[in-house]
mmCIF file of C-alpha atoms in Angstrom:
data_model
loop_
_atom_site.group_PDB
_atom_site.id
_atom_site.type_symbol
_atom_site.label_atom_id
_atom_site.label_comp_id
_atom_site.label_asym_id
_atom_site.label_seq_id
_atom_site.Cartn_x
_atom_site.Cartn_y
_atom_site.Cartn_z
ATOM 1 C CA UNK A 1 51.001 -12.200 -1.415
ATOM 2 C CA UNK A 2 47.533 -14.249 -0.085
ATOM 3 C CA UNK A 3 46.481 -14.418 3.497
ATOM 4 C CA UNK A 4 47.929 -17.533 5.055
ATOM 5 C CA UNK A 5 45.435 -17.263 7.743
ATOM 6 C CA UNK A 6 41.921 -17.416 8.180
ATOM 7 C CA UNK A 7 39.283 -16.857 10.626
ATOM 8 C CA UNK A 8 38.505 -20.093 12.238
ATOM 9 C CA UNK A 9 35.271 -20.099 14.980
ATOM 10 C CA UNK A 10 33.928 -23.505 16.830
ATOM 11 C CA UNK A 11 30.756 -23.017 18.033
ATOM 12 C CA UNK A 12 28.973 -25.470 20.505
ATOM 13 C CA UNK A 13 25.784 -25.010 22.480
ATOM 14 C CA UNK A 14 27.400 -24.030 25.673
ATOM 15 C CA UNK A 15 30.001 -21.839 24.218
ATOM 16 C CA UNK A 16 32.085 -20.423 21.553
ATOM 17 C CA UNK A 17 34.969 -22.839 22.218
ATOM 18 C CA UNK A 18 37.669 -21.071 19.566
ATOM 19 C CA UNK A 19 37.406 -17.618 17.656
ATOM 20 C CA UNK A 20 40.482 -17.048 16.346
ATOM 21 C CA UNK A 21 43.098 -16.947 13.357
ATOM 22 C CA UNK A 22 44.408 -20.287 11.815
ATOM 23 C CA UNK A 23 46.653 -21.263 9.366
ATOM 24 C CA UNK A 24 45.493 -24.673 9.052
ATOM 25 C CA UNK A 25 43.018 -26.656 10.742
ATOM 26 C CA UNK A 26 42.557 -30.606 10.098
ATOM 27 C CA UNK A 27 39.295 -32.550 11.313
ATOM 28 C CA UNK A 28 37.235 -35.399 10.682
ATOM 29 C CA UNK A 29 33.893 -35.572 8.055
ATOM 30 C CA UNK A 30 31.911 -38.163 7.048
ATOM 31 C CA UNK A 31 33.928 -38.915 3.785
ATOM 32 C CA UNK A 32 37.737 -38.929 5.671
ATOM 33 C CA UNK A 33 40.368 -36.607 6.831
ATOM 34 C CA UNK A 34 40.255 -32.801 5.770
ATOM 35 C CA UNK A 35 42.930 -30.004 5.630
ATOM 36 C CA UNK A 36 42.036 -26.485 5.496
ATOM 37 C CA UNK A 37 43.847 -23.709 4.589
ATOM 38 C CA UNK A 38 43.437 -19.983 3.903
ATOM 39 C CA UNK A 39 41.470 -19.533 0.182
ATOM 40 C CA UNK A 40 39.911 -23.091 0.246
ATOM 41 C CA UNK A 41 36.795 -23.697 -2.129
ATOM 42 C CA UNK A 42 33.520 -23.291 -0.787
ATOM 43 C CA UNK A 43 32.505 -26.946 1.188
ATOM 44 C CA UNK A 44 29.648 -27.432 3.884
ATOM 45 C CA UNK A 45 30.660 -31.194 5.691
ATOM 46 C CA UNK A 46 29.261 -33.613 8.191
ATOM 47 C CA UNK A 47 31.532 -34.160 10.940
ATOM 48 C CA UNK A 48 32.299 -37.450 13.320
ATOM 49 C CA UNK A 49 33.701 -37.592 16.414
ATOM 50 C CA UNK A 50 38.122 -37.206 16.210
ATOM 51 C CA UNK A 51 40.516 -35.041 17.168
ATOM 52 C CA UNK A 52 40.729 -31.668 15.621
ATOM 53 C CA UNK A 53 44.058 -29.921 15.395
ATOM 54 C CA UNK A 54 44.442 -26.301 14.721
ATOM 55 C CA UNK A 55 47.942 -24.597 13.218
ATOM 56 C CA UNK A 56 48.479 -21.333 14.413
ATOM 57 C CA UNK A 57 52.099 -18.950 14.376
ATOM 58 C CA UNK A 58 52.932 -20.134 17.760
ATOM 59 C CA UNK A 59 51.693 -23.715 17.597
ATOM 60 C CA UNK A 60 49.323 -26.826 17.015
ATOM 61 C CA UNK A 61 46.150 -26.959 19.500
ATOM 62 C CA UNK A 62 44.403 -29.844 19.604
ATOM 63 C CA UNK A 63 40.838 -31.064 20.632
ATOM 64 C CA UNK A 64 38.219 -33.837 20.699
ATOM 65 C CA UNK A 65 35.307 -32.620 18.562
ATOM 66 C CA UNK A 66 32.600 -34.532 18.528
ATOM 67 C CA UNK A 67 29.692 -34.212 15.785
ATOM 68 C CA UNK A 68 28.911 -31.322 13.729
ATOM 69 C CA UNK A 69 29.334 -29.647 10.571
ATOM 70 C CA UNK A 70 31.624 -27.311 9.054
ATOM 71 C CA UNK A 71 30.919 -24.129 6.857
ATOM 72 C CA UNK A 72 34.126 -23.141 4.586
ATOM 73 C CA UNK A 73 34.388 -20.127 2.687
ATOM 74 C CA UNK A 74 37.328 -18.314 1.303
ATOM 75 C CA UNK A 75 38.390 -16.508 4.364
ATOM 76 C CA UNK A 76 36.237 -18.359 7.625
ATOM 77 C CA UNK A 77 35.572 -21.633 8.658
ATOM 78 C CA UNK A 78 32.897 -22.057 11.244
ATOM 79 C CA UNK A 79 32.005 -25.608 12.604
ATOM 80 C CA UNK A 80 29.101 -25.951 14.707
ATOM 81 C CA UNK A 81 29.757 -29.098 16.890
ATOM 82 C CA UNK A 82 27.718 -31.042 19.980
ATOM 83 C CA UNK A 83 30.557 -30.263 21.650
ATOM 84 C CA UNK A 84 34.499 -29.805 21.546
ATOM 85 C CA UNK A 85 36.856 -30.147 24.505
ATOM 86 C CA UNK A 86 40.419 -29.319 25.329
ATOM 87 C CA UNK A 87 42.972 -31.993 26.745
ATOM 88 C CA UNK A 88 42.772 -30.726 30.339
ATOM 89 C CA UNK A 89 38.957 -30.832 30.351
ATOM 90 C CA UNK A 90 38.339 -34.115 29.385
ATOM 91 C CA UNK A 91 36.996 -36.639 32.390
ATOM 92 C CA UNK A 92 39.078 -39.925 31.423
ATOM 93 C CA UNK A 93 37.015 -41.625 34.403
ATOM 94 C CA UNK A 94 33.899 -40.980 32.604
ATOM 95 C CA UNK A 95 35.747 -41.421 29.181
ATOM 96 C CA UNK A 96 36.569 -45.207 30.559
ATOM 97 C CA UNK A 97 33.306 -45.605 31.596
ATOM 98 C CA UNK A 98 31.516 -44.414 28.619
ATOM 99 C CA UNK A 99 33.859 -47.191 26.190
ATOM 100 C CA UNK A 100 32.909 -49.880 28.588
ATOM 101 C CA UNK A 101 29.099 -48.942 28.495
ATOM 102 C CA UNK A 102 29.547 -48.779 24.875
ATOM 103 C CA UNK A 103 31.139 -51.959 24.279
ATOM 104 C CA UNK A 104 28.630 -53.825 26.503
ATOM 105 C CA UNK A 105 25.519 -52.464 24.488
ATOM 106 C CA UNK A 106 27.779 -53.799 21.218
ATOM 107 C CA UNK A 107 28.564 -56.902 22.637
ATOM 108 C CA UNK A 108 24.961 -57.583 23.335
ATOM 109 C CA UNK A 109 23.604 -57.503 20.267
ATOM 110 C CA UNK A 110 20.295 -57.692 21.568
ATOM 111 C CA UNK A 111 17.407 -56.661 19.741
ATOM 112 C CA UNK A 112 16.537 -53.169 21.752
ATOM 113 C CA UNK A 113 20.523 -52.041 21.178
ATOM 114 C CA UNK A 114 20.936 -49.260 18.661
ATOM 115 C CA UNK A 115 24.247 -50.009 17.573
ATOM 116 C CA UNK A 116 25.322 -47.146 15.170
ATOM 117 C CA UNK A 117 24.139 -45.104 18.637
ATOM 118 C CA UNK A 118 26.450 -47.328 20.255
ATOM 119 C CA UNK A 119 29.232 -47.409 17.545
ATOM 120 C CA UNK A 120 28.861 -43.569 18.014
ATOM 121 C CA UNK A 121 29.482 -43.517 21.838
ATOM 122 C CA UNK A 122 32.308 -46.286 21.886
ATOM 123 C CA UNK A 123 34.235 -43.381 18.633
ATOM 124 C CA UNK A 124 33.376 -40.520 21.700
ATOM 125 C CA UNK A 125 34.891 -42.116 24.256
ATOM 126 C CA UNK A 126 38.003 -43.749 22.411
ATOM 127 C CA UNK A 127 38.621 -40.072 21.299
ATOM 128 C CA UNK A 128 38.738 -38.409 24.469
ATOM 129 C CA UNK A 129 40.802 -41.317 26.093
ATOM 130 C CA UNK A 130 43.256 -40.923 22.893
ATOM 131 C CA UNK A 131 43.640 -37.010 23.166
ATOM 132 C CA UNK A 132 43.630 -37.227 27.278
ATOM 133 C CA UNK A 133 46.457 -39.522 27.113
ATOM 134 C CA UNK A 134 48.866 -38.066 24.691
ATOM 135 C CA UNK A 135 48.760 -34.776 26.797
ATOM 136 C CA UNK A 136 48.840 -37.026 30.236
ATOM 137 C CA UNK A 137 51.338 -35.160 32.720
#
């Protein structure tokens, strides 16, 4: 019988966020949602800013990742992201005031606004305030 696992490391440029074994980890690319399990074909991806969950024996973990790529081969995944937080790290303060920042610059319209910069931001923060709030105590 196949390995149902496989080794799954997130790698940001203040840490190695995750190093362990998965059974299934789901994320956001550039072309739409992706499942990955154990023997998946060779991919290299673009990711955007969402919520990644990761399947393990005792559990689903969940995080906001935010930008990156991801490196699949038959028995490791390795995403290299700007950066990936847990629930309980995320600042929904600064979240809030990231969105409204965001929306402002969108709003605008003026000339000096880069708006796919701000489209970026506004996906950032609306992630973090998603993942923050479903794990709210």
């Amino acid at each position: 019988m196949a390995d149902k696992t496989f080794n799954l490391q997130i790698i940001s440029p203040t840490r190695i966020f995750f190093d362990g074994d998965a059974e299934m980890v789901e994320m956001k690319t550039t072309e739409g949602e992706i499942g990955i399990l154990a023997g998946h074909i060779p991919l290299t991806a673009i990711l955007e800013p969402g919520v990644i969950k990761i399947k393990q024996a005792d559990g689903t973990k969940e995080a906001a990742l935010h930008d990156g790529f991801v490196k699949i081969t038959k028995n490791k995944v390795t995403i290299l992201a700007e950066s990936c937080e847990w629930p309980d790290e995320i600042d929904v303060n600064r979240a809030n005031e990231a969105k409204q920042r965001a929306e402002r610059r969108l709003k605008s319209g003026g000339p000096a606004v880069d708006a796919l910069r701000a489209e970026l931001a506004l996906k950032k923060a609306l992630t973090r305030i998603d993942l923050a709030g479903k794990y709210k105590r």
